[in-house]
PDB file of C-alpha atoms in Angstrom:
ATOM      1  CA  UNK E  15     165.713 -16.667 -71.711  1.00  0.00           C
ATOM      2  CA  UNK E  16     164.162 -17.109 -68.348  1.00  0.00           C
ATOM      3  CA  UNK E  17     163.277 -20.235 -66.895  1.00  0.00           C
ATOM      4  CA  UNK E  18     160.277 -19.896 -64.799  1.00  0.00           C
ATOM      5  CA  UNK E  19     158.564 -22.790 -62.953  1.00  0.00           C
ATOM      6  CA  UNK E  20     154.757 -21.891 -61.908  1.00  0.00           C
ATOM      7  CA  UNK E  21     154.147 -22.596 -58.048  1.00  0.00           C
ATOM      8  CA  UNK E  22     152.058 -25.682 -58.535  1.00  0.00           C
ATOM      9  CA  UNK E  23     154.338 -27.508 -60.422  1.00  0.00           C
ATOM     10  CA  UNK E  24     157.285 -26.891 -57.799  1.00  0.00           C
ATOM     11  CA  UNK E  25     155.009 -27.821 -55.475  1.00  0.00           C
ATOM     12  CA  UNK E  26     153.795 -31.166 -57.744  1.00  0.00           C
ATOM     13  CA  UNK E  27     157.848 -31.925 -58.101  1.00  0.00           C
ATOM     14  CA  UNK E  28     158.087 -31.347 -54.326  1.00  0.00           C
ATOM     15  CA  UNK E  29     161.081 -29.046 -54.665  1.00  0.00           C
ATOM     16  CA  UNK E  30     160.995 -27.400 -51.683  1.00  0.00           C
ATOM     17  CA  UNK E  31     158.071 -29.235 -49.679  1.00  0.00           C
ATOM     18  CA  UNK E  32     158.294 -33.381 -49.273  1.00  0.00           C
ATOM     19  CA  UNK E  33     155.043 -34.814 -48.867  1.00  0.00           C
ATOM     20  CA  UNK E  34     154.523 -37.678 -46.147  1.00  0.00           C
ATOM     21  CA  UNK E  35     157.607 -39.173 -45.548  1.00  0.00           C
ATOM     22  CA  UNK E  36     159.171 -38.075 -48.844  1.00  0.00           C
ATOM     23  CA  UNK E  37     161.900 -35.662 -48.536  1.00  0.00           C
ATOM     24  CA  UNK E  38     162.150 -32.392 -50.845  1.00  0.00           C
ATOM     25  CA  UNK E  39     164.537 -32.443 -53.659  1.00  0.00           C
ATOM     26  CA  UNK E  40     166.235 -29.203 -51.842  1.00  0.00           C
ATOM     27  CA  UNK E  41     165.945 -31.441 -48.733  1.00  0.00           C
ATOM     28  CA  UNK E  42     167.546 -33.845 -50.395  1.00  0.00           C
ATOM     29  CA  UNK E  43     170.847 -32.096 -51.588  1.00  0.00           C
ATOM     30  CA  UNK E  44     171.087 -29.460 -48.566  1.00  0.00           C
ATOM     31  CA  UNK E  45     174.244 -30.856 -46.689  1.00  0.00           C
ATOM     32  CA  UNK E  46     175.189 -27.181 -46.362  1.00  0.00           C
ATOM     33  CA  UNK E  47     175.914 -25.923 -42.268  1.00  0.00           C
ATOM     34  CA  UNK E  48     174.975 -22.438 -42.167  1.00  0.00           C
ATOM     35  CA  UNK E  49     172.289 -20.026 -42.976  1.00  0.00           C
ATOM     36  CA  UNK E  50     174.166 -18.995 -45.327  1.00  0.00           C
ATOM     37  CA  UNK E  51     174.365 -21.877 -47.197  1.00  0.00           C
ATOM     38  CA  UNK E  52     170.905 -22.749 -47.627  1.00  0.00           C
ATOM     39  CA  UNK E  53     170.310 -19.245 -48.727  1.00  0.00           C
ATOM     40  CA  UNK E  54     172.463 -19.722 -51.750  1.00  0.00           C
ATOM     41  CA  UNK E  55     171.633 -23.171 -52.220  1.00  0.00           C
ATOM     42  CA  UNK E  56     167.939 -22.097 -52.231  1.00  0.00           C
ATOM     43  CA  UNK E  57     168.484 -19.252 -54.434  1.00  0.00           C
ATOM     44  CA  UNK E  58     170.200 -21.683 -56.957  1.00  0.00           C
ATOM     45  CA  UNK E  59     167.528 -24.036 -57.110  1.00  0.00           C
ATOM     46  CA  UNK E  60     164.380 -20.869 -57.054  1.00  0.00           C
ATOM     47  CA  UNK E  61     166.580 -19.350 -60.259  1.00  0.00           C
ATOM     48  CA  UNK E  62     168.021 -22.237 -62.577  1.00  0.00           C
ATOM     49  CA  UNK E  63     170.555 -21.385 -64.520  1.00  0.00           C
ATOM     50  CA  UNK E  64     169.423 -21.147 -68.245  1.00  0.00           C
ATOM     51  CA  UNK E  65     171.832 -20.145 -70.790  1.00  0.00           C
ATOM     52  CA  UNK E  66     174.492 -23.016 -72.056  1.00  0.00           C
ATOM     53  CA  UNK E  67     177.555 -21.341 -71.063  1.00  0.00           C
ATOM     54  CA  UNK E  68     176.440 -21.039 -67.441  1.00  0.00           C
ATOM     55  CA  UNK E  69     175.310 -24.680 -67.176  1.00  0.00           C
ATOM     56  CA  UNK E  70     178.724 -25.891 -68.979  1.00  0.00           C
ATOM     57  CA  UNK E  71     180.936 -23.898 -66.557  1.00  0.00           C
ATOM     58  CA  UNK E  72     178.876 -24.924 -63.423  1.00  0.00           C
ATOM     59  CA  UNK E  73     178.928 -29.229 -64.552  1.00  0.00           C
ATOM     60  CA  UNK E  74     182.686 -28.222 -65.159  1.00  0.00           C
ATOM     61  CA  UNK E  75     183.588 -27.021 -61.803  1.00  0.00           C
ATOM     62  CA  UNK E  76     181.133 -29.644 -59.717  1.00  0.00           C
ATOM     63  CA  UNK E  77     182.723 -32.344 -61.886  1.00  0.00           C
ATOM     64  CA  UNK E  78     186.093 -30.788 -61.018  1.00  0.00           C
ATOM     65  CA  UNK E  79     185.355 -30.810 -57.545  1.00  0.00           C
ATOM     66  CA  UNK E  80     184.277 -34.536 -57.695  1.00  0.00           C
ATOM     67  CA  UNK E  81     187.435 -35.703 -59.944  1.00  0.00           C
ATOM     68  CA  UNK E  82     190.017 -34.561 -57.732  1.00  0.00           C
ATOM     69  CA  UNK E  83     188.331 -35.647 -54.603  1.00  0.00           C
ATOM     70  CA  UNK E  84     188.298 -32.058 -53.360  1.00  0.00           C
ATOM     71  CA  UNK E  85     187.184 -32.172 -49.915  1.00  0.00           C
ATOM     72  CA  UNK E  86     187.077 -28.910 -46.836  1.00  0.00           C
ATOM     73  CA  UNK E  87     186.705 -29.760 -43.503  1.00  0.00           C
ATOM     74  CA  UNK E  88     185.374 -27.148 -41.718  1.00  0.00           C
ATOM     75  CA  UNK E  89     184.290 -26.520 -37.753  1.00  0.00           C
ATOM     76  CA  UNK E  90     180.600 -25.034 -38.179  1.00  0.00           C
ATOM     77  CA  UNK E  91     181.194 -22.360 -35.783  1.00  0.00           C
ATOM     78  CA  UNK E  92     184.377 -21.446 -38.068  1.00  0.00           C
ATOM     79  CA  UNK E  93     181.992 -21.183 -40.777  1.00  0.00           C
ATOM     80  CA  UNK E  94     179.242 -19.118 -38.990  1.00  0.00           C
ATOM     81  CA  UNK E  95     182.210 -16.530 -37.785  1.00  0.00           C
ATOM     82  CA  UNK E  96     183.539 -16.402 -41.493  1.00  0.00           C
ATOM     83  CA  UNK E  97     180.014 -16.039 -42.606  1.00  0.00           C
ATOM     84  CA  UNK E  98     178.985 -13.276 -39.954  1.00  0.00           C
ATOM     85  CA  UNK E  99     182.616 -11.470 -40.685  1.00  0.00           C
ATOM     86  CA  UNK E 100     181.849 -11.383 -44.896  1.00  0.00           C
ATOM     87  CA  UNK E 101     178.422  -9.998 -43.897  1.00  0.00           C
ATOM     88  CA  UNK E 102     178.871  -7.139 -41.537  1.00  0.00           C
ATOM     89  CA  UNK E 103     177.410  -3.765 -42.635  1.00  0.00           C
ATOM     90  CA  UNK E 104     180.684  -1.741 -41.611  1.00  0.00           C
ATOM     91  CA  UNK E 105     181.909   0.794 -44.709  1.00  0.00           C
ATOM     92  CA  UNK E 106     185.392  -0.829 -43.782  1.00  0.00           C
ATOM     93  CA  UNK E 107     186.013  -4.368 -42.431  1.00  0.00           C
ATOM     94  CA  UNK E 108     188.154  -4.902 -39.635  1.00  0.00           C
ATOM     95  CA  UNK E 109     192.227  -5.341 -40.589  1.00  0.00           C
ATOM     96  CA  UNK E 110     192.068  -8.867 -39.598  1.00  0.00           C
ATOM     97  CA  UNK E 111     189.574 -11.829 -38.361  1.00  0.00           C
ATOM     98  CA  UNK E 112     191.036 -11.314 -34.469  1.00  0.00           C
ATOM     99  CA  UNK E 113     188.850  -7.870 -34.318  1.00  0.00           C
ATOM    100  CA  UNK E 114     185.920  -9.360 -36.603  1.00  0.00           C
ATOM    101  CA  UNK E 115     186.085 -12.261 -34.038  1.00  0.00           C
ATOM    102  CA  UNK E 116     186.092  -9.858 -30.862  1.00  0.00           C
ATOM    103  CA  UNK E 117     183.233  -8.166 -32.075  1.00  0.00           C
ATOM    104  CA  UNK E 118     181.128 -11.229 -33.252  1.00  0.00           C
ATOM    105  CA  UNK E 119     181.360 -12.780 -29.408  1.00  0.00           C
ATOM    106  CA  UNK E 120     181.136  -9.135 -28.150  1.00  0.00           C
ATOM    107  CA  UNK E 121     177.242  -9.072 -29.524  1.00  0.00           C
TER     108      UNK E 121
END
């Protein structure tokens, strides 16, 4: 089963566009720091999960995550070089992150 939400009533929920001084719901919950990020935070929120299994694993692992006080601290420009070194279009990625690195600041 497929969950789809017509355009007007994402818009009448304001999932992805706050009205006035109301923020979005995806406004709301986007604490994420890179492009990234909000891309897969977006597409999570565009495509709900639907089937029971899905849903069960995902509350498990969030309340996981919250239970144990599981907590990354990350530098955003760590993040963005991770990021940019997981998404390069070469057939075989560099041997280590020193060479990704050198040819992130290289561009």
């Amino acid at each position: 089963m497929i969950f789809d939400t017509d355009r007007q009533t994402i818009s009448d929920l304001n999932i992805f566009t706050g009205s006035g001084e109301l923020k979005s719901v995806f406004d709301f919950y986007n604490r994420t720091q890179t492009a990234g990020g909000k891309d897969v935070l977006y597409s999570m929120m565009s495509t709900p999960l639907t089937g029971l299994t899905e849903i069960n694993t995902r509350l498990s692992s969030i309340k996981f995550i919250h239970d144990y006080n599981l907590f990354c601290e990350f530098e955003k420009k760590d993040l963005i070089a991770i990021e940019f070194y997981l998404n390069m279009d070469n057939a075989v990625l560099k041997d280590n992150i020193i060479d990704s690195l050198y040819t992130y600041l290289s561009d």
